[in-house]
Short mmCIF file of N, CA and C in Angstrom, two decimals:
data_model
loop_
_atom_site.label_atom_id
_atom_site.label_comp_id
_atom_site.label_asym_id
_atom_site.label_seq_id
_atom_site.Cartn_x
_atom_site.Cartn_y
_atom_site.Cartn_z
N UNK A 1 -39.89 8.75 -24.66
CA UNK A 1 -39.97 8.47 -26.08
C UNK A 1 -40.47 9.72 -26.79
N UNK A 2 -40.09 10.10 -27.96
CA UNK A 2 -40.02 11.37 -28.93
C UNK A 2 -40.55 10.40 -30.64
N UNK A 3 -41.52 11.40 -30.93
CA UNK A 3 -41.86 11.16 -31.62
C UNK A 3 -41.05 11.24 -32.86
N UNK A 4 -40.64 11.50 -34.21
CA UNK A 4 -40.29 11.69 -35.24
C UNK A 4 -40.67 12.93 -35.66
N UNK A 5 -40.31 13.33 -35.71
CA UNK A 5 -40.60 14.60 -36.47
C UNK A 5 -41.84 14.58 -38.16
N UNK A 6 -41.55 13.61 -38.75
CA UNK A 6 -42.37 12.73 -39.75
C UNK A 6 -43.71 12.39 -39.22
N UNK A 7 -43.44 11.15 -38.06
CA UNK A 7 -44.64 10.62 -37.42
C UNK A 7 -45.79 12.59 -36.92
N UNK A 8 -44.91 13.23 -36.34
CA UNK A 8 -45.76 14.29 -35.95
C UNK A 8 -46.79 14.98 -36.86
N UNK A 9 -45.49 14.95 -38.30
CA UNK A 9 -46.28 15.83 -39.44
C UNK A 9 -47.45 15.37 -39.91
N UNK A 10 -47.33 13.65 -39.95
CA UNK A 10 -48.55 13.03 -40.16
C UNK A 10 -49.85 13.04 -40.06
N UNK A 11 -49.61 13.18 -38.02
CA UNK A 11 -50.81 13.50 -37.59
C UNK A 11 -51.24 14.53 -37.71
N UNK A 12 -50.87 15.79 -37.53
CA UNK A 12 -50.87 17.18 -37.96
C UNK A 12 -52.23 16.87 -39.18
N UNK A 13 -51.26 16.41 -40.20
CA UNK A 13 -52.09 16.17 -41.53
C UNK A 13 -53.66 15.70 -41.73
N UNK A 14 -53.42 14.78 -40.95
CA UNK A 14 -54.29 13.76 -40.66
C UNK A 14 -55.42 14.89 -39.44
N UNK A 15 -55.31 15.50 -38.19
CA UNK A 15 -56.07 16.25 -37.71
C UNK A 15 -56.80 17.27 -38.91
N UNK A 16 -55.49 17.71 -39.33
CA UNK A 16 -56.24 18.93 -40.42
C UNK A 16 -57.13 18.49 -41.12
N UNK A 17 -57.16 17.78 -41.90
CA UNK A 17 -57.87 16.91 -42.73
C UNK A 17 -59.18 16.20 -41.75
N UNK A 18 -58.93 15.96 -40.63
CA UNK A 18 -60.43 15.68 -40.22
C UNK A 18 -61.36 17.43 -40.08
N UNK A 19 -60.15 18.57 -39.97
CA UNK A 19 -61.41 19.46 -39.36
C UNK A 19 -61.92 19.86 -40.86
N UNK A 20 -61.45 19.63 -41.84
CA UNK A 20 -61.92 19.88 -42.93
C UNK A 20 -62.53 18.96 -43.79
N UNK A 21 -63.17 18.41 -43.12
CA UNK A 21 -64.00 16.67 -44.48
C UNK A 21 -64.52 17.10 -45.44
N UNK A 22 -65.24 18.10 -45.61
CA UNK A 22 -66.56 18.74 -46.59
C UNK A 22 -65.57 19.06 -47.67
N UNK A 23 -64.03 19.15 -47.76
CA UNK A 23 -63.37 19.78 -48.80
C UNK A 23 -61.85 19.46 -49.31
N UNK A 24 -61.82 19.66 -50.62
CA UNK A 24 -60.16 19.10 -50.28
C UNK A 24 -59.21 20.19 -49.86
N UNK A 25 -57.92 19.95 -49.46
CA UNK A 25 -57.14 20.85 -48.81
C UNK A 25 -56.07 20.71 -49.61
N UNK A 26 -54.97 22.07 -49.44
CA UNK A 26 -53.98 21.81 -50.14
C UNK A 26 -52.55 21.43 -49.65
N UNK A 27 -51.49 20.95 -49.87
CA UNK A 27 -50.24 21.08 -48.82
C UNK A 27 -50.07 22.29 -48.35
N UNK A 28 -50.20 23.40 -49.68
CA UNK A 28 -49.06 25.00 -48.94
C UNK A 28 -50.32 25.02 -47.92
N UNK A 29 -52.00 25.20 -47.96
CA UNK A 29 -52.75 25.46 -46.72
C UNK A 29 -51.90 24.27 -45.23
N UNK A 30 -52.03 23.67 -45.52
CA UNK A 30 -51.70 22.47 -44.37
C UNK A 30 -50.42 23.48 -43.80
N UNK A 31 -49.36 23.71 -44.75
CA UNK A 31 -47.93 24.09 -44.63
C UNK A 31 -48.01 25.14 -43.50
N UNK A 32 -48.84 26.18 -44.46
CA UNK A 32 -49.60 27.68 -43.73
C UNK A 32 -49.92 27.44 -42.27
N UNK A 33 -50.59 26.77 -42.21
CA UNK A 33 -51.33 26.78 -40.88
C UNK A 33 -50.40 26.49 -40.01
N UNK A 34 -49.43 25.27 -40.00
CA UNK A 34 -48.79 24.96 -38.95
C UNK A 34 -47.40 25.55 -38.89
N UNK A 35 -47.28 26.06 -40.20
CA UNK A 35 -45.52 26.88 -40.13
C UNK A 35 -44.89 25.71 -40.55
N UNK A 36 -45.11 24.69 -41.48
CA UNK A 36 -44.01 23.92 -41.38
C UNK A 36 -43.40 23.82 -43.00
N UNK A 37 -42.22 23.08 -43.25
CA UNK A 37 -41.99 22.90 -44.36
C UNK A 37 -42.87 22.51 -45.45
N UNK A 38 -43.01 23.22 -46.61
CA UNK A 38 -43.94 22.16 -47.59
C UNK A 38 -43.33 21.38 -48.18
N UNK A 39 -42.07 21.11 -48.16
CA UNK A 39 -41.68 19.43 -48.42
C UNK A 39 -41.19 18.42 -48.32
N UNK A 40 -41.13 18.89 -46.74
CA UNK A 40 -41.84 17.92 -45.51
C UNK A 40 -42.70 17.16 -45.95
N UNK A 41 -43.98 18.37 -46.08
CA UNK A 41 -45.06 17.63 -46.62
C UNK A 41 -45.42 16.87 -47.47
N UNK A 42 -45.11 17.27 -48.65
CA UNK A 42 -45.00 16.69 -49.71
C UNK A 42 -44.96 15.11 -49.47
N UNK A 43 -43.92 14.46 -48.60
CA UNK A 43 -42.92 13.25 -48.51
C UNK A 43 -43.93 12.80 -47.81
N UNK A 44 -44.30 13.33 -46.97
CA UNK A 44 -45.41 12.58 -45.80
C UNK A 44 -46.86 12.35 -46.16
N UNK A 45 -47.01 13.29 -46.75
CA UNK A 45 -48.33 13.12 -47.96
C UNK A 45 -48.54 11.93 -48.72
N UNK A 46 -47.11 12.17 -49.63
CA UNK A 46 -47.29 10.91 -50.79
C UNK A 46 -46.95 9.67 -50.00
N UNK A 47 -46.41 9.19 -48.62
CA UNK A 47 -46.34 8.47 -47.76
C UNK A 47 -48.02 7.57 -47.60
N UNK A 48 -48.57 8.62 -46.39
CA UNK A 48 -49.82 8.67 -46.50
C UNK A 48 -50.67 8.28 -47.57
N UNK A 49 -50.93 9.00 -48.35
CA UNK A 49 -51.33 8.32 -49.98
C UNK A 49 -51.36 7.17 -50.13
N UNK A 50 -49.94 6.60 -50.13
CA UNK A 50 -49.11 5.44 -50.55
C UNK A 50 -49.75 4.44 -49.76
N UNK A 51 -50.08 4.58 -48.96
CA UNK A 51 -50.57 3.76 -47.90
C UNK A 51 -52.25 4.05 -47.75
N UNK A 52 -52.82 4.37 -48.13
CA UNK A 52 -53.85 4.77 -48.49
C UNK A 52 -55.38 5.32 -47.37
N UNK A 53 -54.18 6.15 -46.94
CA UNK A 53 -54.67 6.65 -45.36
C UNK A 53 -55.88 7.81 -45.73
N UNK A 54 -55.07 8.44 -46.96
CA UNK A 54 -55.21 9.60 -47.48
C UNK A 54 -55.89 9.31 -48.89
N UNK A 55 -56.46 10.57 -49.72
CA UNK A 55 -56.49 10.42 -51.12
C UNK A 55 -56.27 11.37 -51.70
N UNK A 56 -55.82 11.42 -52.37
CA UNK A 56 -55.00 12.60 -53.09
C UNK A 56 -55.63 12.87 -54.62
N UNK A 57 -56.35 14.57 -55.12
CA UNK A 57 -57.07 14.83 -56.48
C UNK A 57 -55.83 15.43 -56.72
N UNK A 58 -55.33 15.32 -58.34
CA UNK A 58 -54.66 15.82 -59.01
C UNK A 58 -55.22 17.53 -59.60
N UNK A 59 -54.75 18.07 -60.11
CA UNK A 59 -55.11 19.10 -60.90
C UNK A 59 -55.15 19.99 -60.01
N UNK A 60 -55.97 21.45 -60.88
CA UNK A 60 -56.06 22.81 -60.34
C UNK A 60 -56.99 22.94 -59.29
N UNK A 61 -58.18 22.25 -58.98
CA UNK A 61 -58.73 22.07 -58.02
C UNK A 61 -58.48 20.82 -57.24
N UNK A 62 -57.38 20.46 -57.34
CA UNK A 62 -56.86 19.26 -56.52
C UNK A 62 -56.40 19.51 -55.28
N UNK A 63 -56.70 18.54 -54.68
CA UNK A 63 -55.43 18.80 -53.00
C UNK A 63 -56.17 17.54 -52.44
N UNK A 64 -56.16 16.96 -51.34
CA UNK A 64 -56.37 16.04 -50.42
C UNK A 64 -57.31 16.02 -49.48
N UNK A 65 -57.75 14.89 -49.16
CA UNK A 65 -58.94 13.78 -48.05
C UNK A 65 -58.65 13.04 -47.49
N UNK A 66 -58.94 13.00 -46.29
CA UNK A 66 -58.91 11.95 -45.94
C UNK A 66 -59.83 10.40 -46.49
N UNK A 67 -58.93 9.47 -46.40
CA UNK A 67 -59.82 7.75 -47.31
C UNK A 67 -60.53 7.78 -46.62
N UNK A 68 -61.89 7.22 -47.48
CA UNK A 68 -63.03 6.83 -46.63
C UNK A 68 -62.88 5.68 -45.09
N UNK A 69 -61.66 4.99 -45.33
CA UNK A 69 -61.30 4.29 -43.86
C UNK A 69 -60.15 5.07 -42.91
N UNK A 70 -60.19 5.91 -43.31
CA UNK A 70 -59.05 6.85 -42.19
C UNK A 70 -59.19 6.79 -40.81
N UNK A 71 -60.70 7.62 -41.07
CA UNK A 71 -61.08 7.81 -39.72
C UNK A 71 -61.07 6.55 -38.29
N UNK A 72 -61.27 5.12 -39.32
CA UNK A 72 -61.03 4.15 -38.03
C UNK A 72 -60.14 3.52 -37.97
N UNK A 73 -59.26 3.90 -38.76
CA UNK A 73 -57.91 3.64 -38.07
C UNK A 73 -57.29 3.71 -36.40
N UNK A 74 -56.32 3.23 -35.93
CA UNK A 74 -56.00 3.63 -34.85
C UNK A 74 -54.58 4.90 -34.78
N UNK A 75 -55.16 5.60 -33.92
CA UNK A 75 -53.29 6.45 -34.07
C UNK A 75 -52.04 5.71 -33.54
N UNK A 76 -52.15 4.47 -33.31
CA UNK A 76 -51.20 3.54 -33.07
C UNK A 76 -50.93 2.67 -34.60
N UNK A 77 -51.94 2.49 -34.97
CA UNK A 77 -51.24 2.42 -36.79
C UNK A 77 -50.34 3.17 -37.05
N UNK A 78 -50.99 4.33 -37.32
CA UNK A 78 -50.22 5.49 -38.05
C UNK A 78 -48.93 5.90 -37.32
N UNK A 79 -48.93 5.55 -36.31
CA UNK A 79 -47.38 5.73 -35.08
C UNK A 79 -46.55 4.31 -35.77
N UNK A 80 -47.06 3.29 -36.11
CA UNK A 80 -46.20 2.26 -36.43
C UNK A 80 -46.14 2.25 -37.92
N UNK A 81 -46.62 3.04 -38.61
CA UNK A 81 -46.39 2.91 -40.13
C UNK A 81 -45.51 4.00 -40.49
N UNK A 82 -45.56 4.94 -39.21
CA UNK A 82 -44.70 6.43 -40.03
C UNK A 82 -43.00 6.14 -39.19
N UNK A 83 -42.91 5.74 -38.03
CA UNK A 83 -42.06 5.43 -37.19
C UNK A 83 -40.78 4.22 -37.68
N UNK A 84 -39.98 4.64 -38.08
CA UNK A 84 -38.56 3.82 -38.71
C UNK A 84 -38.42 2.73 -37.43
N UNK A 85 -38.57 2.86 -36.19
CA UNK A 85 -38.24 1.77 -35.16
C UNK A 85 -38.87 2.91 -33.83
N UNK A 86 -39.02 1.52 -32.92
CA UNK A 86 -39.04 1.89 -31.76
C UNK A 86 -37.59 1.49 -30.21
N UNK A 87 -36.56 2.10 -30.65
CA UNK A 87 -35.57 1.40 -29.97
C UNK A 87 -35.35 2.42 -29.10
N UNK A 88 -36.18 2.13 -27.95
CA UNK A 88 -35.63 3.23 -26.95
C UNK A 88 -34.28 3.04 -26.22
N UNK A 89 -33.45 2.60 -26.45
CA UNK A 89 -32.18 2.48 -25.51
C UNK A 89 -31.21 1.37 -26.97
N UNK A 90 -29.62 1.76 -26.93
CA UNK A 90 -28.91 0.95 -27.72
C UNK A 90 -28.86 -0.46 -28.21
N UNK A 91 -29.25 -1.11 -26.69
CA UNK A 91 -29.25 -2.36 -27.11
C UNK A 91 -30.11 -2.81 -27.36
N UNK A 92 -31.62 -2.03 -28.24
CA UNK A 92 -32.32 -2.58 -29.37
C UNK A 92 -32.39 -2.61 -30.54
N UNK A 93 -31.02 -2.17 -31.23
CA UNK A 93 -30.50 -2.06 -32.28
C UNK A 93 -29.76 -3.39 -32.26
N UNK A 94 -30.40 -4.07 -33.90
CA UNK A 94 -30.35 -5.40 -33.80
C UNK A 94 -28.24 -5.89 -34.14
N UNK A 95 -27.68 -4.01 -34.40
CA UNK A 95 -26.25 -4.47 -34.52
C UNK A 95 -25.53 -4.49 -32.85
N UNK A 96 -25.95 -3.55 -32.03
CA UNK A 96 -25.95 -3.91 -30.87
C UNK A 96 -25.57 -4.67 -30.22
N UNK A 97 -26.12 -6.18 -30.72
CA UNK A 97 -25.95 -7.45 -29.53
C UNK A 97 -24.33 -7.37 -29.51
N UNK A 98 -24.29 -7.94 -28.24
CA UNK A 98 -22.81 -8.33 -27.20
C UNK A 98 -21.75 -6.68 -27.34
N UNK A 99 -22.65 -6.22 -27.27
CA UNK A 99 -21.83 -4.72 -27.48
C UNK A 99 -21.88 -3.98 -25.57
N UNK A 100 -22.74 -4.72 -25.53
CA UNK A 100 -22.91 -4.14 -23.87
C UNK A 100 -22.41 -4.85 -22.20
N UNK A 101 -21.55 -4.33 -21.85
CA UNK A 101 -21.24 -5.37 -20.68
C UNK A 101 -21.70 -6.15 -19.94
N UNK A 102 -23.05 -5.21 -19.45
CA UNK A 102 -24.11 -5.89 -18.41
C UNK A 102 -25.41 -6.85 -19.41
N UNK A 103 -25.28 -6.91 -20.53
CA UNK A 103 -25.77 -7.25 -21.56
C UNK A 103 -26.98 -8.72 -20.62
N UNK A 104 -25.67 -9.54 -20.26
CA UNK A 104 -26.51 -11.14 -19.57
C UNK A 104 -27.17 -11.11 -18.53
N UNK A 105 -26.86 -9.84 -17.69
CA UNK A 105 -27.59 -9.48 -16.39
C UNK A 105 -28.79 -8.46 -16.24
N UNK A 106 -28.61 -7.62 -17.70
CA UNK A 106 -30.15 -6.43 -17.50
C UNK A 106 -31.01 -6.96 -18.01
N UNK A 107 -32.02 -6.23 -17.32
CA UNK A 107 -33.48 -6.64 -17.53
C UNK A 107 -33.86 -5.35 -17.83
N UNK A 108 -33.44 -4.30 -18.06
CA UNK A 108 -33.73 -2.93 -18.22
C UNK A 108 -34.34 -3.37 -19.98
N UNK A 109 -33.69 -3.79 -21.26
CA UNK A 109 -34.28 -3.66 -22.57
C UNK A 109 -35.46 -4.27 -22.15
N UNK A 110 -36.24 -5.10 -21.48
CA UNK A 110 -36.99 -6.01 -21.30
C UNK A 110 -38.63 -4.93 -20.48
N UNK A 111 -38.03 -4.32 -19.44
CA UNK A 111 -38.85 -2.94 -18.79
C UNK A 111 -38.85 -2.24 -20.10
N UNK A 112 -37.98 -1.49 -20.84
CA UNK A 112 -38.48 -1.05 -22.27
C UNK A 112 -39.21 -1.41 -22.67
N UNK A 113 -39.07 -2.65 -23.11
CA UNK A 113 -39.96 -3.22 -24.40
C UNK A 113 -41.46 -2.94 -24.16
N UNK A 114 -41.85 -3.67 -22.41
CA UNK A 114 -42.71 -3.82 -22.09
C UNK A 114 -43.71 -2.11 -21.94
N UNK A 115 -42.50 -1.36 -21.39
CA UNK A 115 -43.62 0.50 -21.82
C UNK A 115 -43.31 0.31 -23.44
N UNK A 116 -43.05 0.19 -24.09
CA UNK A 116 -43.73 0.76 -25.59
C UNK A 116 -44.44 -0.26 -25.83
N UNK A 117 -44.41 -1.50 -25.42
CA UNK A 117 -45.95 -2.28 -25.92
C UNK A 117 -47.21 -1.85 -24.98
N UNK A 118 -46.98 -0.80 -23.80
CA UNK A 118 -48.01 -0.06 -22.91
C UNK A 118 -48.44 0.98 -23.68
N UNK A 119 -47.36 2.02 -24.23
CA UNK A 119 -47.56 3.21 -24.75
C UNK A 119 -48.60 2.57 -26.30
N UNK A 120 -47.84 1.76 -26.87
CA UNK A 120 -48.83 1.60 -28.28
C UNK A 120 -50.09 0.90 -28.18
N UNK A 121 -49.95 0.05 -26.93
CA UNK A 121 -51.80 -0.31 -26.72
C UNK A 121 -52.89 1.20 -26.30
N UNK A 122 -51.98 2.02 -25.96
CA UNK A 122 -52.79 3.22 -25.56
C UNK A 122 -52.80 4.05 -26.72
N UNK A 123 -52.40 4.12 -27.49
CA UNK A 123 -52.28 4.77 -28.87
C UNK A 123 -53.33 3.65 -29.98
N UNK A 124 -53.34 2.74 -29.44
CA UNK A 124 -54.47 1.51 -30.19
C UNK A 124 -55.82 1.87 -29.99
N UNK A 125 -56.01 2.67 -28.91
CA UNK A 125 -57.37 2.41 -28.10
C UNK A 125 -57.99 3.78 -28.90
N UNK A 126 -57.37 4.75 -29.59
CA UNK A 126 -57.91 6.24 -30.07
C UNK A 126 -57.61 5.80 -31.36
N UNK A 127 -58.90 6.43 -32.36
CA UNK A 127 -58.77 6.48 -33.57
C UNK A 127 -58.63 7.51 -34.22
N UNK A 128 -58.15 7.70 -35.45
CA UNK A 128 -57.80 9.40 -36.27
C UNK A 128 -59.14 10.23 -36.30
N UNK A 129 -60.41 9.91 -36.46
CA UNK A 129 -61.56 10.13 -36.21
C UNK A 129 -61.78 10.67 -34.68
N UNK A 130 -61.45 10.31 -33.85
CA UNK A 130 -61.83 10.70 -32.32
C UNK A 130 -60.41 12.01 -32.06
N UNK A 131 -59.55 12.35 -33.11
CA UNK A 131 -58.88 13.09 -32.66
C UNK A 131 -58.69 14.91 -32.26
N UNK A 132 -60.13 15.16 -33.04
CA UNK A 132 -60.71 16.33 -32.89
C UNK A 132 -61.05 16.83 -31.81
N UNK A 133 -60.86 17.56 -30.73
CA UNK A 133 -61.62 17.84 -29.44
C UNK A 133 -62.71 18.40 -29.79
N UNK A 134 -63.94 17.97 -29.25
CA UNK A 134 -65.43 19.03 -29.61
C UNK A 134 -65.10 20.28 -28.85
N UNK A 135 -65.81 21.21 -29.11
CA UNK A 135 -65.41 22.98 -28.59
C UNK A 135 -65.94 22.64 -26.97
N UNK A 136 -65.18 23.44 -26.24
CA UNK A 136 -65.30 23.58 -24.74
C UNK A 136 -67.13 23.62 -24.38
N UNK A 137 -67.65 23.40 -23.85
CA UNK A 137 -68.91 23.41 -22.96
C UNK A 137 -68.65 24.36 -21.97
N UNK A 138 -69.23 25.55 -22.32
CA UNK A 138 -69.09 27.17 -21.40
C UNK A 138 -70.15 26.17 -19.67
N UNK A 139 -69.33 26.30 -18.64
CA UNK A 139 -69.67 26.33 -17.29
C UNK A 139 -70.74 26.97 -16.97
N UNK A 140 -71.92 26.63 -16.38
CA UNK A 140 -72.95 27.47 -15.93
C UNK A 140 -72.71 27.92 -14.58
N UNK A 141 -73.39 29.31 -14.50
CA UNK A 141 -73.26 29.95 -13.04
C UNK A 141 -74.26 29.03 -12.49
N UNK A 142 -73.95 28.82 -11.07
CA UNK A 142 -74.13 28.30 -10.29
C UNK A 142 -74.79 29.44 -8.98
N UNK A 143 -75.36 30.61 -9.43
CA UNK A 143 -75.47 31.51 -8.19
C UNK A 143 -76.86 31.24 -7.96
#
């Protein structure tokens, strides 16, 4: 399974925005940092926003925060709010049915279903808040 290209930018957003809480940020910075389109961003932003993951200041000193409930969100939300479907194989496309020969005999959509309801309970269990790694812990000599 492959993420969206969207769903990715999100989190992106959403990391950046945690390493920066103390301040608002802007898209072209967000853009900057990762090399990506700014309007990309833009779309995924006012997405975000829209949904009120995010908060967004208008004006010359404007740019974006994360909402005061961001952080406990799960990244399995945000995987199911940015994500158009999860159809890993044809015949979970609901135009699909009787399109497939072995259709009455597989159990294969069924093994699907069951890893992405594995993969998104594991994406349930981490929140946008826990997505920061703390800095490495330098190894002590041992001599």
């Amino acid at each position: 399974m492959q993420l969206t290209l969207y769903t990715d930018f999100s989190l992106r957003v959403l990391i950046y925005l945690s390493m920066h809480p103390d301040r608002l940020v802007t898209i072209r910075e967000i853009s900057d940092y990762f090399a990506i389109s700014r309007n990309h961003l833009v779309k995924v932003v006012h997405n975000l926003s829209r949904q009120g993951i995010i908060d967004t200041v208008q004006g010359k000193r404007g740019g974006l925060r994360l909402a005061s409930e961001a952080a406990s969100l799960t990244v399995g939300a945000i995987v199911r709010a940015t994500e158009p479907h999860f159809h890993m194989a044809e015949c979970f496309q609901p135009e699909a049915e009787g399109r497939c020969a072995v259709e009455p005999v597989c159990g294969l959509k069924h093994v699907l279903d069951e890893a992405t309801d594995a993969y998104l309970q594991v994406l349930d269990r981490h929140k946008v808040g826990d997505l920061l790694l703390r800095a490495p812990v330098p190894e002590s000599d041992s001599a």
